[in-house]
XYZ file of C-alpha atoms in Angstrom:
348
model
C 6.674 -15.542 -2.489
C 5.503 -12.419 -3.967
C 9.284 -11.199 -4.556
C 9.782 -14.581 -6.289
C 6.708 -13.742 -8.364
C 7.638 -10.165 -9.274
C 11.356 -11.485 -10.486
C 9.659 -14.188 -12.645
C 7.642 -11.442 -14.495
C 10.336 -9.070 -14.435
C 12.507 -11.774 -16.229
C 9.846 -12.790 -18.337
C 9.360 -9.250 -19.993
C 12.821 -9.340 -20.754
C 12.309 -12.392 -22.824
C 8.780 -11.362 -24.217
C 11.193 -8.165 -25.504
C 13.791 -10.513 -26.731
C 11.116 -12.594 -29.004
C 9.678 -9.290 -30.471
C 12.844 -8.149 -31.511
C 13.534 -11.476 -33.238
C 10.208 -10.817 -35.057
C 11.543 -7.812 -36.434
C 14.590 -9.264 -37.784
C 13.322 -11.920 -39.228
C 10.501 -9.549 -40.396
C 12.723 -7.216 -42.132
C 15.076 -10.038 -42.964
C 11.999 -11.544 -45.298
C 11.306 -7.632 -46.804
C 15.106 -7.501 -47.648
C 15.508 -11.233 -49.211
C 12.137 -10.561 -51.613
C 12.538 -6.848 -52.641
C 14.445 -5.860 -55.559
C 14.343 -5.962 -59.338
C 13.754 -9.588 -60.410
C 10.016 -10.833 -59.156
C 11.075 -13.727 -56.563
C 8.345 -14.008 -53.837
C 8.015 -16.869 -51.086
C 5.106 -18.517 -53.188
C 7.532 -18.909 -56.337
C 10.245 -20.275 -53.897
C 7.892 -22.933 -52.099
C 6.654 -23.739 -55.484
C 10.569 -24.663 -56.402
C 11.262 -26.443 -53.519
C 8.107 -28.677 -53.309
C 6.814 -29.688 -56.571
C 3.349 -31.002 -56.067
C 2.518 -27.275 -54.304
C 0.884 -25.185 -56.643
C -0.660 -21.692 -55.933
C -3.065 -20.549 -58.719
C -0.630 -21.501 -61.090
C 2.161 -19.872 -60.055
C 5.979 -20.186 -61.771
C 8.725 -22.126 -60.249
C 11.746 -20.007 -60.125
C 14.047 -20.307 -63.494
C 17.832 -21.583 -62.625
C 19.038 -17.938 -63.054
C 16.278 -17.027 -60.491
C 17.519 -19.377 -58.376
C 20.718 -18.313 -58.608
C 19.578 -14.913 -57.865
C 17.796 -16.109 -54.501
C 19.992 -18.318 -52.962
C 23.677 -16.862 -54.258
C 22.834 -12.325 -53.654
C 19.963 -12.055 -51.929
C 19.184 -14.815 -49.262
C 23.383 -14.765 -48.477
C 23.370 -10.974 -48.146
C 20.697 -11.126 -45.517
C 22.391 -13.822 -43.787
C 25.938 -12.571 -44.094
C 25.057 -9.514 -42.506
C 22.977 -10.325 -40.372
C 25.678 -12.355 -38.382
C 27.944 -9.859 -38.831
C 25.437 -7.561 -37.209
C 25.142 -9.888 -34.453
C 28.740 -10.295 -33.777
C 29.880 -6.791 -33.575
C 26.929 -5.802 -31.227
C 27.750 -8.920 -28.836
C 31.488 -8.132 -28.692
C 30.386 -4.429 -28.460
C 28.577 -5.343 -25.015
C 31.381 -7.184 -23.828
C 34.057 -4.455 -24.860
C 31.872 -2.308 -22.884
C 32.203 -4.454 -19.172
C 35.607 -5.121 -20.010
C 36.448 -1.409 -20.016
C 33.302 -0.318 -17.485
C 33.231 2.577 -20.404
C 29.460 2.544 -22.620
C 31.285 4.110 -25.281
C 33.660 1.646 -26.264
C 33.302 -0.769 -29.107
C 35.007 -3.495 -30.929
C 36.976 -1.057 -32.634
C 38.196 0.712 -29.564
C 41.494 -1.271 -30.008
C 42.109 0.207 -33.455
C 41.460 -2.997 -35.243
C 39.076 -1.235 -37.752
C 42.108 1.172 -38.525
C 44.196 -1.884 -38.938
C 42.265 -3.956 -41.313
C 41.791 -0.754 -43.335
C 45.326 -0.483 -44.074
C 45.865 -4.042 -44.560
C 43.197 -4.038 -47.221
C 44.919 -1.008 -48.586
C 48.558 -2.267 -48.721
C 46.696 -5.572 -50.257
C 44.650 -3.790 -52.765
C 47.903 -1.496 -53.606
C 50.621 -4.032 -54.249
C 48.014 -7.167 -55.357
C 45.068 -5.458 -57.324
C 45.084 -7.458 -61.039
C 47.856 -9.829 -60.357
C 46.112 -12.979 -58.466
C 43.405 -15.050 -59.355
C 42.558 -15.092 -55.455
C 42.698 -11.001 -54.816
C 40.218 -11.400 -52.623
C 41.511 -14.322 -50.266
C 44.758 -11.554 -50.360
C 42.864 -9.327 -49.092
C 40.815 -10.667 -46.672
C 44.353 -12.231 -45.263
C 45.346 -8.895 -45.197
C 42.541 -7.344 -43.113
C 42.350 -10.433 -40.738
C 46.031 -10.141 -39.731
C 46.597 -6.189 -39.447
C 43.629 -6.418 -37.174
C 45.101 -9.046 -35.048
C 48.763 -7.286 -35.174
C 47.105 -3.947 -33.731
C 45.426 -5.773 -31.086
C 47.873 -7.793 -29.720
C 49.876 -5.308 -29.661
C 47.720 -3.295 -27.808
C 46.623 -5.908 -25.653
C 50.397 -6.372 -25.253
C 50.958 -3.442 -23.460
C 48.183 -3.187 -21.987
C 49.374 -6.142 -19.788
C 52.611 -5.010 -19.124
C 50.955 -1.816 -17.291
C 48.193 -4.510 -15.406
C 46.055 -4.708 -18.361
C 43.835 -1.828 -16.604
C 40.605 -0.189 -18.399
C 42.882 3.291 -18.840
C 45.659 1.616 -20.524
C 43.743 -0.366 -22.981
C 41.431 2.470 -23.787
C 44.782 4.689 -24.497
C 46.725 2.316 -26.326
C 44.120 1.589 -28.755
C 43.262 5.126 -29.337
C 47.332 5.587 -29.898
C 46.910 2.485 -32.443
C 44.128 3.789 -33.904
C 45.749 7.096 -34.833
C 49.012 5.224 -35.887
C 47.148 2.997 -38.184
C 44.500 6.033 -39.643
C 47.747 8.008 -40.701
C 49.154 4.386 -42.898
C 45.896 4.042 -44.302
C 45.688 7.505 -45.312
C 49.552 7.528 -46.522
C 48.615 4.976 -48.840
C 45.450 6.352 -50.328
C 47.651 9.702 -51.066
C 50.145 7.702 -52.989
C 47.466 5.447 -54.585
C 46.060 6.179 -58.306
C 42.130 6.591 -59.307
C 41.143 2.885 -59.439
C 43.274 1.909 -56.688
C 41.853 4.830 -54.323
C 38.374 4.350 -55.564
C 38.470 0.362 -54.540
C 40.127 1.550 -51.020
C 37.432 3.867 -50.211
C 35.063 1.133 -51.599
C 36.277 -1.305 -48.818
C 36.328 1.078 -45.904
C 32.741 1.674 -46.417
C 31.751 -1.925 -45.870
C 32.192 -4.228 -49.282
C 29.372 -6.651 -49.672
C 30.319 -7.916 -53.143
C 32.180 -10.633 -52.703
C 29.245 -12.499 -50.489
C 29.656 -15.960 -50.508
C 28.256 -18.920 -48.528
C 31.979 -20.138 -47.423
C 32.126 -16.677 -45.308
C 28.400 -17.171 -43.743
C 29.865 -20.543 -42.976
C 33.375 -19.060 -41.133
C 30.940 -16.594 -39.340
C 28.096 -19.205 -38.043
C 31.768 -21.278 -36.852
C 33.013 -18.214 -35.274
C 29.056 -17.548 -33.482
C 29.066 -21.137 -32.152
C 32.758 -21.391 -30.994
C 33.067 -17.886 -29.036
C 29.543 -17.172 -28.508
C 29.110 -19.453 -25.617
C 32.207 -18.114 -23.821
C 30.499 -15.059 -23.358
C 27.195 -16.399 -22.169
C 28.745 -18.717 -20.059
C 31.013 -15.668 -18.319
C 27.510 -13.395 -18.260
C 27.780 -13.138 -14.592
C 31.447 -11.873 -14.434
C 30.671 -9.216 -17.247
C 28.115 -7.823 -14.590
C 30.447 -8.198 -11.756
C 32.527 -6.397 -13.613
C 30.014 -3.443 -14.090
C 30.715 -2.958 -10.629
C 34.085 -2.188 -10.669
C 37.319 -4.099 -10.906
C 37.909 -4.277 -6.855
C 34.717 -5.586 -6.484
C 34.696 -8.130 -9.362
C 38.561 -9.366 -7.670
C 36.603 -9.327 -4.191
C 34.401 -11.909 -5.629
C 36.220 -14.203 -7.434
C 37.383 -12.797 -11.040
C 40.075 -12.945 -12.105
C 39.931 -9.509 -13.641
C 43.871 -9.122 -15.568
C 43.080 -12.561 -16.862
C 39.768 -12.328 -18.021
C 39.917 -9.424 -19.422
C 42.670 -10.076 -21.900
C 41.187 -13.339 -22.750
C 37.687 -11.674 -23.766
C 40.062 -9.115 -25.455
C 41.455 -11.531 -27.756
C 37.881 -12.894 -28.781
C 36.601 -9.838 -29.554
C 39.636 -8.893 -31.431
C 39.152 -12.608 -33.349
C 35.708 -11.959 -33.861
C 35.949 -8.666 -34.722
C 38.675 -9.482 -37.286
C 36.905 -11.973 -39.074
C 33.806 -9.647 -39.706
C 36.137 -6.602 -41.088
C 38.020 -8.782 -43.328
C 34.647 -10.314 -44.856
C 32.787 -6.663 -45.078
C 34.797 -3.672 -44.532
C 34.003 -1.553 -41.828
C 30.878 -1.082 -40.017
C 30.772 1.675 -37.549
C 28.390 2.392 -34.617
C 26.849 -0.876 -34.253
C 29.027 -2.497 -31.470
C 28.005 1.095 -29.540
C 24.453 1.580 -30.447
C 22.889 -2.126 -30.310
C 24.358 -2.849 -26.599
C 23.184 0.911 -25.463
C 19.351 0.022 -26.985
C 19.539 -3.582 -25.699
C 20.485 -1.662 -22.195
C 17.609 0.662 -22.048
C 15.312 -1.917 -22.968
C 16.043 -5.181 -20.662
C 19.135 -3.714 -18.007
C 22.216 -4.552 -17.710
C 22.103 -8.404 -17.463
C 24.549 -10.112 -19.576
C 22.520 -12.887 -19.532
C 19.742 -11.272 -21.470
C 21.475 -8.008 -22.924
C 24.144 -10.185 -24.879
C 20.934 -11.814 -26.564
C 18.835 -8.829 -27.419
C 22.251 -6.665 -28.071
C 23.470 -9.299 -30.635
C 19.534 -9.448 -32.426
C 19.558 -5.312 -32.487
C 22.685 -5.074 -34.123
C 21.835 -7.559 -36.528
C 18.569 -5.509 -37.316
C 20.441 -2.756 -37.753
C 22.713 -3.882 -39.837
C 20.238 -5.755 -42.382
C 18.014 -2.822 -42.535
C 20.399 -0.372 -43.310
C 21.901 -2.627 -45.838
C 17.846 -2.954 -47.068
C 17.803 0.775 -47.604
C 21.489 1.448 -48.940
C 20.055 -1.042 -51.952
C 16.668 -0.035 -52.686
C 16.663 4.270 -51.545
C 18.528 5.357 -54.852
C 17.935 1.825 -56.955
C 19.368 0.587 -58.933
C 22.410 2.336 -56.827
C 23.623 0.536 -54.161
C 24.329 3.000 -51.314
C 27.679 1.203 -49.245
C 26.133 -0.248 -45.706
C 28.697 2.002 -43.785
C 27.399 5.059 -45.317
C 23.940 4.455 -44.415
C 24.439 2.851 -41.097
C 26.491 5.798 -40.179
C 23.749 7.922 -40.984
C 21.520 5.976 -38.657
C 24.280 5.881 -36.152
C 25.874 9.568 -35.678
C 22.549 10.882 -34.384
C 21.802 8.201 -31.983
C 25.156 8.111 -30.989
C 25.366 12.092 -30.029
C 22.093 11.576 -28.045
C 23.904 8.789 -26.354
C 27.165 11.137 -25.507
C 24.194 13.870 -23.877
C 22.701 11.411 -22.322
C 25.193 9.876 -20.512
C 26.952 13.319 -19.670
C 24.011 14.446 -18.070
C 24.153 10.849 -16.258
């Protein structure tokens, strides 16, 4: 009975952990929506929304205002705070699925890919379509999923294996760095300057119709994951012991491949390229609750997302009214945790 006890509390710290961290989010979530030039604060948006409120006469927001809210600040937040989410999740899962903590979505070279995609698009289609960005995005989206499957691709033919997958992508990776960097070389000022822009994570073109894609992509794929929580930790194991009981390891890890690569996809297309997320929110979420996929997916997914929205709160208010590009600053927050992650584990 005690044992029973002792697992009930030891289950319901991890949850207890899980709720603070959501406080946080949605803690810096509200700093990030209300700070910045114009003066929008929750009383002038409650005051908008319901009519008879009134707190010591204070000013609905004006239609511009309004504007301002719901259309740059309230989307940013959101936007990246799914994207946040979704790279940390499929950066826990790249991690069983490759029994390596150092992988992440990009291991496959997707984030390589979608660079030069956006490149080629912003090269050849900058100025000359009405829907640039839809090029772009398409762009992104489908170099990503060419480098993947292709790496997934051969990975199978060798017994999709943790070795081979790691090594192909890091081959695809290279291949697709040295396109990228062919066409900035050949690229003129604007042209480079817009490349560049992209690679370190583009948040100008927010829009609701991406946070839409993204919350589709969250419900659709996220429940695969949680559902398979139990074979991601079998799989921390070891891949004879996962087959011993019951996985279907070749199988499921190519199919788990091709959501991250979906998932990760979608999010570079939308943003640019975030880096260190998909490895530092599933190592944080580890030393804080274990290895359980059914809790570490959770917290993992809720860390990256706080990392992501605060950096993005500090890229636009540090140097204001400069906005600092989220990869930049995030990388900044990243590189030093992830060294002290590489010592850590070598001393592990």
């Amino acid at each position: 009975m005690n044992s029973i006890n002792n697992i009930y509390q030891y289950n319901s710290k991890k949850v207890f952990k899980i709720l603070i961290a959501l406080f946080i989010l949605l803690f810096v979530s509200y700093i990030s929506i209300f700070k910045g030039i114009a003066d929008i604060n929750l009383k002038r948006v409650l005051v908008t929304i319901f009519k008879n409120l009134s707190f010591n006469n204070t000013e609905p927001l004006s239609p511009r205002e309004i504007v301002v809210f719901l259309d740059l600040r309230l989307a940013r937040v959101v936007l990246v705070s799914v994207a946040g989410f979704l790279l940390a999740i499929c950066g826990t899962v790249m991690q069983a699925i490759t029994e390596n903590k150092m992988s992440s979505p990009f291991t496959t070279g997707i984030s390589s890919a979608a660079s030069m995609g956006a490149a080629l698009s912003i090269l050849f289609f900058t100025g000359k379509y009405v829907y640039f960005d839809l090029i772009t995005i398409f762009f992104a989206f489908s170099f990503g999923i060419i480098c993947s499957f292709l790496v997934y691709g051969i990975s199978n033919v060798k017994g999709m294996n943790k070795s081979t997958l790691i090594l192909t992508g890091i081959a695809f990776n290279y291949l697709f760095s040295s396109g990228n960097a062919a066409l900035q070389f050949i690229a003129n000022e604007d042209v480079l300057s817009s490349i560049v822009n992209w690679t370190f994570g583009n948040l100008s073109g927010v829009s609701w119709n991406k946070i839409l894609i993204l919350f589709l992509i969250l419900f659709i794929f996220f429940p695969y994951f949680f559902i398979n929580r139990y074979s991601y930790n079998l799989l921390l194991t070891g891949e004879d012991s996962a087959t011993s009981l019951g996985v279907n390891v070749k199988k499921f890890r190519f199919i788990s491949g091709i959501i991250i690569t979906l998932i990760t996809s979608a999010v570079v297309s939308f943003i640019g390229i975030i880096a260190f997320v998909g490895i530092i929110a599933p190592h944080i979420s580890r030393m804080l609750i274990g290895d359980d996929h059914k809790y570490s997916i959770i917290l993992s997914g809720i860390i990256g997302a706080f990392l992501v929205v605060f950096s993005d709160y500090i890229g636009r208010n540090l140097l204001s009214p400069i906005i600092i590009p989220i990869g930049i600053v995030i990388s900044f927050v990243g590189i030093p945790i992830f060294i002290y992650l590489i010592i850590n584990s070598k001393r592990g």
